[in-house]
Amino acid sequence: MKKTAEKANPSSAALQQQAAERVYQNLQQSQQPPGHLLRNCFNAFWTGGLICLLAQGVQEVLLRQGFNLENVGAPTSAIMILLAVILTVCGVYDRISQVAGAGSAVPITGFANSVSSAALEYRSEGLVLGVGGNMFKVAGPVIVFGAASAFLVSIAAALYYSFLGGGGL
């Protein structure tokens, strides 16, 4: 009976669907907690700043151990990645992320957290199909778009310096 009514008046079914969607959206909006934009920005700022301060401290220690300024960046990044992975495995990085939001996601430690947490989540499916296959679902697009962006920016810089006489790169 209902199908014959829908066939006779298809716009009636569409109107009912739209009304149901509006009711759902209103219900969803009424259940959402109020946004605290200023507090979230402040938490992201100080947490991201603390992560960068920690990385600067690691870099200073490495400089005192004999690294020079030109090659200290790679070991500093590796140590920060290792710390993020250790904190992820221990469950600490997730608690930091709940408070910090984007402040913990933007630095290299956030990238390490996303890759290692995906590896932890899928480890029960095996090393190849579980960890290997799912770990790079997050990392793959970031690496691809990062490399593509770097390529485009370097082409733009080369063209700028070639045609506008900016000297050597």
mmCIF file with all atom_site columns, C-alpha atoms in Angstrom:
data_model
loop_
_atom_site.group_PDB
_atom_site.id
_atom_site.type_symbol
_atom_site.label_atom_id
_atom_site.label_alt_id
_atom_site.label_comp_id
_atom_site.label_asym_id
_atom_site.label_entity_id
_atom_site.label_seq_id
_atom_site.pdbx_PDB_ins_code
_atom_site.Cartn_x
_atom_site.Cartn_y
_atom_site.Cartn_z
_atom_site.occupancy
_atom_site.B_iso_or_equiv
_atom_site.pdbx_formal_charge
_atom_site.auth_seq_id
_atom_site.auth_comp_id
_atom_site.auth_asym_id
_atom_site.auth_atom_id
_atom_site.pdbx_PDB_model_num
ATOM 1   C CA . MET A 1 1   ? 0.000  0.000  0.000   1.00 0.00 ? 1   MET A CA 1
ATOM 2   C CA . LYS A 1 2   ? 2.803  2.394  0.913   1.00 0.00 ? 2   LYS A CA 1
ATOM 3   C CA . LYS A 1 3   ? 4.707  1.685  -2.307  1.00 0.00 ? 3   LYS A CA 1
ATOM 4   C CA . THR A 1 4   ? 1.653  2.464  -4.393  1.00 0.00 ? 4   THR A CA 1
ATOM 5   C CA . ALA A 1 5   ? 1.256  5.767  -2.536  1.00 0.00 ? 5   ALA A CA 1
ATOM 6   C CA . GLU A 1 6   ? 4.924  6.614  -3.182  1.00 0.00 ? 6   GLU A CA 1
ATOM 7   C CA . LYS A 1 7   ? 4.522  5.763  -6.854  1.00 0.00 ? 7   LYS A CA 1
ATOM 8   C CA . ALA A 1 8   ? 1.450  7.944  -7.077  1.00 0.00 ? 8   ALA A CA 1
ATOM 9   C CA . ASN A 1 9   ? 3.044  10.879 -5.247  1.00 0.00 ? 9   ASN A CA 1
ATOM 10  C CA . PRO A 1 10  ? 6.865  10.640 -5.207  1.00 0.00 ? 10  PRO A CA 1
ATOM 11  C CA . SER A 1 11  ? 7.295  14.185 -3.918  1.00 0.00 ? 11  SER A CA 1
ATOM 12  C CA . SER A 1 12  ? 5.441  13.229 -0.734  1.00 0.00 ? 12  SER A CA 1
ATOM 13  C CA . ALA A 1 13  ? 8.115  10.630 0.105   1.00 0.00 ? 13  ALA A CA 1
ATOM 14  C CA . ALA A 1 14  ? 10.861 13.149 -0.646  1.00 0.00 ? 14  ALA A CA 1
ATOM 15  C CA . LEU A 1 15  ? 9.220  15.735 1.620   1.00 0.00 ? 15  LEU A CA 1
ATOM 16  C CA . GLN A 1 16  ? 8.940  13.190 4.423   1.00 0.00 ? 16  GLN A CA 1
ATOM 17  C CA . GLN A 1 17  ? 12.616 12.314 3.996   1.00 0.00 ? 17  GLN A CA 1
ATOM 18  C CA . GLN A 1 18  ? 13.612 15.995 4.150   1.00 0.00 ? 18  GLN A CA 1
ATOM 19  C CA . ALA A 1 19  ? 11.481 16.546 7.251   1.00 0.00 ? 19  ALA A CA 1
ATOM 20  C CA . ALA A 1 20  ? 13.072 13.547 8.956   1.00 0.00 ? 20  ALA A CA 1
ATOM 21  C CA . GLU A 1 21  ? 16.545 14.869 8.095   1.00 0.00 ? 21  GLU A CA 1
ATOM 22  C CA . ARG A 1 22  ? 15.697 18.288 9.554   1.00 0.00 ? 22  ARG A CA 1
ATOM 23  C CA . VAL A 1 23  ? 14.417 16.690 12.768  1.00 0.00 ? 23  VAL A CA 1
ATOM 24  C CA . TYR A 1 24  ? 17.614 14.641 13.013  1.00 0.00 ? 24  TYR A CA 1
ATOM 25  C CA . GLN A 1 25  ? 19.837 17.693 12.411  1.00 0.00 ? 25  GLN A CA 1
ATOM 26  C CA . ASN A 1 26  ? 17.973 19.692 15.065  1.00 0.00 ? 26  ASN A CA 1
ATOM 27  C CA . LEU A 1 27  ? 18.322 16.820 17.525  1.00 0.00 ? 27  LEU A CA 1
ATOM 28  C CA . GLN A 1 28  ? 22.014 16.481 16.722  1.00 0.00 ? 28  GLN A CA 1
ATOM 29  C CA . GLN A 1 29  ? 22.637 20.201 17.221  1.00 0.00 ? 29  GLN A CA 1
ATOM 30  C CA . SER A 1 30  ? 20.780 20.229 20.534  1.00 0.00 ? 30  SER A CA 1
ATOM 31  C CA . GLN A 1 31  ? 22.936 17.354 21.863  1.00 0.00 ? 31  GLN A CA 1
ATOM 32  C CA . GLN A 1 32  ? 26.323 18.821 20.926  1.00 0.00 ? 32  GLN A CA 1
ATOM 33  C CA . PRO A 1 33  ? 28.340 20.352 23.733  1.00 0.00 ? 33  PRO A CA 1
ATOM 34  C CA . PRO A 1 34  ? 28.998 24.067 23.405  1.00 0.00 ? 34  PRO A CA 1
ATOM 35  C CA . GLY A 1 35  ? 32.156 24.910 21.522  1.00 0.00 ? 35  GLY A CA 1
ATOM 36  C CA . HIS A 1 36  ? 34.981 26.531 23.431  1.00 0.00 ? 36  HIS A CA 1
ATOM 37  C CA . LEU A 1 37  ? 36.966 28.026 20.583  1.00 0.00 ? 37  LEU A CA 1
ATOM 38  C CA . LEU A 1 38  ? 39.190 30.304 22.648  1.00 0.00 ? 38  LEU A CA 1
ATOM 39  C CA . ARG A 1 39  ? 40.051 27.575 25.169  1.00 0.00 ? 39  ARG A CA 1
ATOM 40  C CA . ASN A 1 40  ? 40.744 25.067 22.380  1.00 0.00 ? 40  ASN A CA 1
ATOM 41  C CA . CYS A 1 41  ? 43.029 27.535 20.582  1.00 0.00 ? 41  CYS A CA 1
ATOM 42  C CA . PHE A 1 42  ? 44.883 28.283 23.809  1.00 0.00 ? 42  PHE A CA 1
ATOM 43  C CA . ASN A 1 43  ? 45.359 24.567 24.579  1.00 0.00 ? 43  ASN A CA 1
ATOM 44  C CA . ALA A 1 44  ? 46.571 23.873 21.046  1.00 0.00 ? 44  ALA A CA 1
ATOM 45  C CA . PHE A 1 45  ? 48.979 26.822 21.230  1.00 0.00 ? 45  PHE A CA 1
ATOM 46  C CA . TRP A 1 46  ? 50.648 25.966 24.530  1.00 0.00 ? 46  TRP A CA 1
ATOM 47  C CA . THR A 1 47  ? 50.808 22.225 23.875  1.00 0.00 ? 47  THR A CA 1
ATOM 48  C CA . GLY A 1 48  ? 52.290 22.662 20.409  1.00 0.00 ? 48  GLY A CA 1
ATOM 49  C CA . GLY A 1 49  ? 54.699 25.166 21.918  1.00 0.00 ? 49  GLY A CA 1
ATOM 50  C CA . LEU A 1 50  ? 55.757 22.697 24.621  1.00 0.00 ? 50  LEU A CA 1
ATOM 51  C CA . ILE A 1 51  ? 56.379 20.011 22.001  1.00 0.00 ? 51  ILE A CA 1
ATOM 52  C CA . CYS A 1 52  ? 58.516 22.451 20.019  1.00 0.00 ? 52  CYS A CA 1
ATOM 53  C CA . LEU A 1 53  ? 60.315 23.517 23.198  1.00 0.00 ? 53  LEU A CA 1
ATOM 54  C CA . LEU A 1 54  ? 61.090 19.873 23.955  1.00 0.00 ? 54  LEU A CA 1
ATOM 55  C CA . ALA A 1 55  ? 62.431 19.422 20.413  1.00 0.00 ? 55  ALA A CA 1
ATOM 56  C CA . GLN A 1 56  ? 64.582 22.527 20.849  1.00 0.00 ? 56  GLN A CA 1
ATOM 57  C CA . GLY A 1 57  ? 65.921 21.061 24.076  1.00 0.00 ? 57  GLY A CA 1
ATOM 58  C CA . VAL A 1 58  ? 66.762 17.783 22.321  1.00 0.00 ? 58  VAL A CA 1
ATOM 59  C CA . GLN A 1 59  ? 68.513 19.770 19.596  1.00 0.00 ? 59  GLN A CA 1
ATOM 60  C CA . GLU A 1 60  ? 70.542 21.741 22.148  1.00 0.00 ? 60  GLU A CA 1
ATOM 61  C CA . VAL A 1 61  ? 71.661 18.525 23.865  1.00 0.00 ? 61  VAL A CA 1
ATOM 62  C CA . LEU A 1 62  ? 72.703 17.066 20.516  1.00 0.00 ? 62  LEU A CA 1
ATOM 63  C CA . LEU A 1 63  ? 74.625 20.245 19.657  1.00 0.00 ? 63  LEU A CA 1
ATOM 64  C CA . ARG A 1 64  ? 76.538 19.939 22.931  1.00 0.00 ? 64  ARG A CA 1
ATOM 65  C CA . GLN A 1 65  ? 77.299 16.300 22.100  1.00 0.00 ? 65  GLN A CA 1
ATOM 66  C CA . GLY A 1 66  ? 79.188 17.281 18.958  1.00 0.00 ? 66  GLY A CA 1
ATOM 67  C CA . PHE A 1 67  ? 76.583 17.629 16.199  1.00 0.00 ? 67  PHE A CA 1
ATOM 68  C CA . ASN A 1 68  ? 76.851 20.740 14.106  1.00 0.00 ? 68  ASN A CA 1
ATOM 69  C CA . LEU A 1 69  ? 73.978 23.039 13.224  1.00 0.00 ? 69  LEU A CA 1
ATOM 70  C CA . GLU A 1 70  ? 73.743 21.743 9.658   1.00 0.00 ? 70  GLU A CA 1
ATOM 71  C CA . ASN A 1 71  ? 73.127 18.072 10.516  1.00 0.00 ? 71  ASN A CA 1
ATOM 72  C CA . VAL A 1 72  ? 71.358 18.184 13.887  1.00 0.00 ? 72  VAL A CA 1
ATOM 73  C CA . GLY A 1 73  ? 67.830 18.324 12.394  1.00 0.00 ? 73  GLY A CA 1
ATOM 74  C CA . ALA A 1 74  ? 67.539 14.672 11.367  1.00 0.00 ? 74  ALA A CA 1
ATOM 75  C CA . PRO A 1 75  ? 68.511 13.144 14.727  1.00 0.00 ? 75  PRO A CA 1
ATOM 76  C CA . THR A 1 76  ? 66.285 15.661 16.530  1.00 0.00 ? 76  THR A CA 1
ATOM 77  C CA . SER A 1 77  ? 63.328 14.631 14.372  1.00 0.00 ? 77  SER A CA 1
ATOM 78  C CA . ALA A 1 78  ? 64.115 10.947 14.891  1.00 0.00 ? 78  ALA A CA 1
ATOM 79  C CA . ILE A 1 79  ? 64.207 11.360 18.672  1.00 0.00 ? 79  ILE A CA 1
ATOM 80  C CA . MET A 1 80  ? 60.912 13.285 18.671  1.00 0.00 ? 80  MET A CA 1
ATOM 81  C CA . ILE A 1 81  ? 59.313 10.569 16.522  1.00 0.00 ? 81  ILE A CA 1
ATOM 82  C CA . LEU A 1 82  ? 60.617 7.885  18.888  1.00 0.00 ? 82  LEU A CA 1
ATOM 83  C CA . LEU A 1 83  ? 59.255 9.757  21.915  1.00 0.00 ? 83  LEU A CA 1
ATOM 84  C CA . ALA A 1 84  ? 55.850 10.127 20.234  1.00 0.00 ? 84  ALA A CA 1
ATOM 85  C CA . VAL A 1 85  ? 55.727 6.418  19.395  1.00 0.00 ? 85  VAL A CA 1
ATOM 86  C CA . ILE A 1 86  ? 56.665 5.458  22.956  1.00 0.00 ? 86  ILE A CA 1
ATOM 87  C CA . LEU A 1 87  ? 54.002 7.792  24.374  1.00 0.00 ? 87  LEU A CA 1
ATOM 88  C CA . THR A 1 88  ? 51.454 6.377  21.908  1.00 0.00 ? 88  THR A CA 1
ATOM 89  C CA . VAL A 1 89  ? 52.211 2.793  22.898  1.00 0.00 ? 89  VAL A CA 1
ATOM 90  C CA . CYS A 1 90  ? 51.852 3.730  26.570  1.00 0.00 ? 90  CYS A CA 1
ATOM 91  C CA . GLY A 1 91  ? 48.544 5.505  25.890  1.00 0.00 ? 91  GLY A CA 1
ATOM 92  C CA . VAL A 1 92  ? 49.826 8.877  27.061  1.00 0.00 ? 92  VAL A CA 1
ATOM 93  C CA . TYR A 1 93  ? 49.785 10.650 23.684  1.00 0.00 ? 93  TYR A CA 1
ATOM 94  C CA . ASP A 1 94  ? 46.049 10.057 23.296  1.00 0.00 ? 94  ASP A CA 1
ATOM 95  C CA . ARG A 1 95  ? 45.395 11.795 26.626  1.00 0.00 ? 95  ARG A CA 1
ATOM 96  C CA . ILE A 1 96  ? 47.610 14.693 25.553  1.00 0.00 ? 96  ILE A CA 1
ATOM 97  C CA . SER A 1 97  ? 45.681 14.909 22.269  1.00 0.00 ? 97  SER A CA 1
ATOM 98  C CA . GLN A 1 98  ? 42.351 15.111 24.081  1.00 0.00 ? 98  GLN A CA 1
ATOM 99  C CA . VAL A 1 99  ? 43.470 18.307 25.789  1.00 0.00 ? 99  VAL A CA 1
ATOM 100 C CA . ALA A 1 100 ? 45.686 19.744 23.075  1.00 0.00 ? 100 ALA A CA 1
ATOM 101 C CA . GLY A 1 101 ? 43.686 19.034 19.932  1.00 0.00 ? 101 GLY A CA 1
ATOM 102 C CA . ALA A 1 102 ? 45.524 20.361 16.889  1.00 0.00 ? 102 ALA A CA 1
ATOM 103 C CA . GLY A 1 103 ? 48.490 21.407 19.020  1.00 0.00 ? 103 GLY A CA 1
ATOM 104 C CA . SER A 1 104 ? 49.533 17.780 19.279  1.00 0.00 ? 104 SER A CA 1
ATOM 105 C CA . ALA A 1 105 ? 48.534 16.857 15.737  1.00 0.00 ? 105 ALA A CA 1
ATOM 106 C CA . VAL A 1 106 ? 50.474 19.455 13.791  1.00 0.00 ? 106 VAL A CA 1
ATOM 107 C CA . PRO A 1 107 ? 54.108 18.788 14.792  1.00 0.00 ? 107 PRO A CA 1
ATOM 108 C CA . ILE A 1 108 ? 55.982 15.727 13.553  1.00 0.00 ? 108 ILE A CA 1
ATOM 109 C CA . THR A 1 109 ? 54.970 13.958 16.753  1.00 0.00 ? 109 THR A CA 1
ATOM 110 C CA . GLY A 1 110 ? 51.323 14.024 15.669  1.00 0.00 ? 110 GLY A CA 1
ATOM 111 C CA . PHE A 1 111 ? 52.251 12.336 12.412  1.00 0.00 ? 111 PHE A CA 1
ATOM 112 C CA . ALA A 1 112 ? 54.214 9.680  14.311  1.00 0.00 ? 112 ALA A CA 1
ATOM 113 C CA . ASN A 1 113 ? 51.240 9.184  16.616  1.00 0.00 ? 113 ASN A CA 1
ATOM 114 C CA . SER A 1 114 ? 48.806 8.663  13.745  1.00 0.00 ? 114 SER A CA 1
ATOM 115 C CA . VAL A 1 115 ? 51.047 6.099  12.065  1.00 0.00 ? 115 VAL A CA 1
ATOM 116 C CA . SER A 1 116 ? 51.899 4.185  15.236  1.00 0.00 ? 116 SER A CA 1
ATOM 117 C CA . SER A 1 117 ? 48.324 4.151  16.545  1.00 0.00 ? 117 SER A CA 1
ATOM 118 C CA . ALA A 1 118 ? 47.138 2.706  13.222  1.00 0.00 ? 118 ALA A CA 1
ATOM 119 C CA . ALA A 1 119 ? 49.843 0.043  13.512  1.00 0.00 ? 119 ALA A CA 1
ATOM 120 C CA . LEU A 1 120 ? 48.718 -0.778 17.054  1.00 0.00 ? 120 LEU A CA 1
ATOM 121 C CA . GLU A 1 121 ? 45.069 -0.943 16.057  1.00 0.00 ? 121 GLU A CA 1
ATOM 122 C CA . TYR A 1 122 ? 45.594 -3.437 13.235  1.00 0.00 ? 122 TYR A CA 1
ATOM 123 C CA . ARG A 1 123 ? 48.371 -5.591 14.726  1.00 0.00 ? 123 ARG A CA 1
ATOM 124 C CA . SER A 1 124 ? 45.928 -8.450 15.372  1.00 0.00 ? 124 SER A CA 1
ATOM 125 C CA . GLU A 1 125 ? 45.445 -8.825 11.612  1.00 0.00 ? 125 GLU A CA 1
ATOM 126 C CA . GLY A 1 126 ? 49.103 -9.668 11.061  1.00 0.00 ? 126 GLY A CA 1
ATOM 127 C CA . LEU A 1 127 ? 52.246 -7.817 10.183  1.00 0.00 ? 127 LEU A CA 1
ATOM 128 C CA . VAL A 1 128 ? 51.771 -7.524 6.426   1.00 0.00 ? 128 VAL A CA 1
ATOM 129 C CA . LEU A 1 129 ? 48.024 -7.102 5.915   1.00 0.00 ? 129 LEU A CA 1
ATOM 130 C CA . GLY A 1 130 ? 47.296 -5.588 9.307   1.00 0.00 ? 130 GLY A CA 1
ATOM 131 C CA . VAL A 1 131 ? 50.161 -3.359 10.347  1.00 0.00 ? 131 VAL A CA 1
ATOM 132 C CA . GLY A 1 132 ? 51.814 -2.796 6.968   1.00 0.00 ? 132 GLY A CA 1
ATOM 133 C CA . GLY A 1 133 ? 48.598 -2.396 5.004   1.00 0.00 ? 133 GLY A CA 1
ATOM 134 C CA . ASN A 1 134 ? 46.788 -0.071 7.381   1.00 0.00 ? 134 ASN A CA 1
ATOM 135 C CA . MET A 1 135 ? 49.633 1.909  8.883   1.00 0.00 ? 135 MET A CA 1
ATOM 136 C CA . PHE A 1 136 ? 50.156 3.888  5.692   1.00 0.00 ? 136 PHE A CA 1
ATOM 137 C CA . LYS A 1 137 ? 46.505 4.713  5.088   1.00 0.00 ? 137 LYS A CA 1
ATOM 138 C CA . VAL A 1 138 ? 47.150 7.842  7.121   1.00 0.00 ? 138 VAL A CA 1
ATOM 139 C CA . ALA A 1 139 ? 50.820 8.324  6.272   1.00 0.00 ? 139 ALA A CA 1
ATOM 140 C CA . GLY A 1 140 ? 50.540 7.722  2.537   1.00 0.00 ? 140 GLY A CA 1
ATOM 141 C CA . PRO A 1 141 ? 48.429 10.755 1.607   1.00 0.00 ? 141 PRO A CA 1
ATOM 142 C CA . VAL A 1 142 ? 50.468 13.015 3.903   1.00 0.00 ? 142 VAL A CA 1
ATOM 143 C CA . ILE A 1 143 ? 53.726 11.894 2.305   1.00 0.00 ? 143 ILE A CA 1
ATOM 144 C CA . VAL A 1 144 ? 52.342 12.179 -1.236  1.00 0.00 ? 144 VAL A CA 1
ATOM 145 C CA . PHE A 1 145 ? 50.851 15.640 -0.760  1.00 0.00 ? 145 PHE A CA 1
ATOM 146 C CA . GLY A 1 146 ? 53.902 16.817 1.176   1.00 0.00 ? 146 GLY A CA 1
ATOM 147 C CA . ALA A 1 147 ? 56.240 15.705 -1.601  1.00 0.00 ? 147 ALA A CA 1
ATOM 148 C CA . ALA A 1 148 ? 53.979 17.156 -4.298  1.00 0.00 ? 148 ALA A CA 1
ATOM 149 C CA . SER A 1 149 ? 53.726 20.483 -2.455  1.00 0.00 ? 149 SER A CA 1
ATOM 150 C CA . ALA A 1 150 ? 57.496 20.645 -2.001  1.00 0.00 ? 150 ALA A CA 1
ATOM 151 C CA . PHE A 1 151 ? 57.964 19.939 -5.696  1.00 0.00 ? 151 PHE A CA 1
ATOM 152 C CA . LEU A 1 152 ? 55.523 22.666 -6.753  1.00 0.00 ? 152 LEU A CA 1
ATOM 153 C CA . VAL A 1 153 ? 57.011 25.225 -4.376  1.00 0.00 ? 153 VAL A CA 1
ATOM 154 C CA . SER A 1 154 ? 60.539 24.462 -5.585  1.00 0.00 ? 154 SER A CA 1
ATOM 155 C CA . ILE A 1 155 ? 59.437 24.827 -9.231  1.00 0.00 ? 155 ILE A CA 1
ATOM 156 C CA . ALA A 1 156 ? 57.777 28.156 -8.402  1.00 0.00 ? 156 ALA A CA 1
ATOM 157 C CA . ALA A 1 157 ? 60.912 29.357 -6.581  1.00 0.00 ? 157 ALA A CA 1
ATOM 158 C CA . ALA A 1 158 ? 63.157 28.282 -9.451  1.00 0.00 ? 158 ALA A CA 1
ATOM 159 C CA . LEU A 1 159 ? 60.959 30.107 -11.963 1.00 0.00 ? 159 LEU A CA 1
ATOM 160 C CA . TYR A 1 160 ? 60.868 33.203 -9.765  1.00 0.00 ? 160 TYR A CA 1
ATOM 161 C CA . TYR A 1 161 ? 64.625 33.345 -9.371  1.00 0.00 ? 161 TYR A CA 1
ATOM 162 C CA . SER A 1 162 ? 65.231 32.496 -13.050 1.00 0.00 ? 162 SER A CA 1
ATOM 163 C CA . PHE A 1 163 ? 62.931 35.103 -14.556 1.00 0.00 ? 163 PHE A CA 1
ATOM 164 C CA . LEU A 1 164 ? 63.049 37.864 -11.973 1.00 0.00 ? 164 LEU A CA 1
ATOM 165 C CA . GLY A 1 165 ? 66.801 37.793 -11.428 1.00 0.00 ? 165 GLY A CA 1
ATOM 166 C CA . GLY A 1 166 ? 66.874 36.779 -7.811  1.00 0.00 ? 166 GLY A CA 1
ATOM 167 C CA . GLY A 1 167 ? 70.346 35.292 -8.114  1.00 0.00 ? 167 GLY A CA 1
ATOM 168 C CA . GLY A 1 168 ? 71.174 31.696 -7.333  1.00 0.00 ? 168 GLY A CA 1
ATOM 169 C CA . LEU A 1 169 ? 69.068 29.338 -5.277  1.00 0.00 ? 169 LEU A CA 1
#
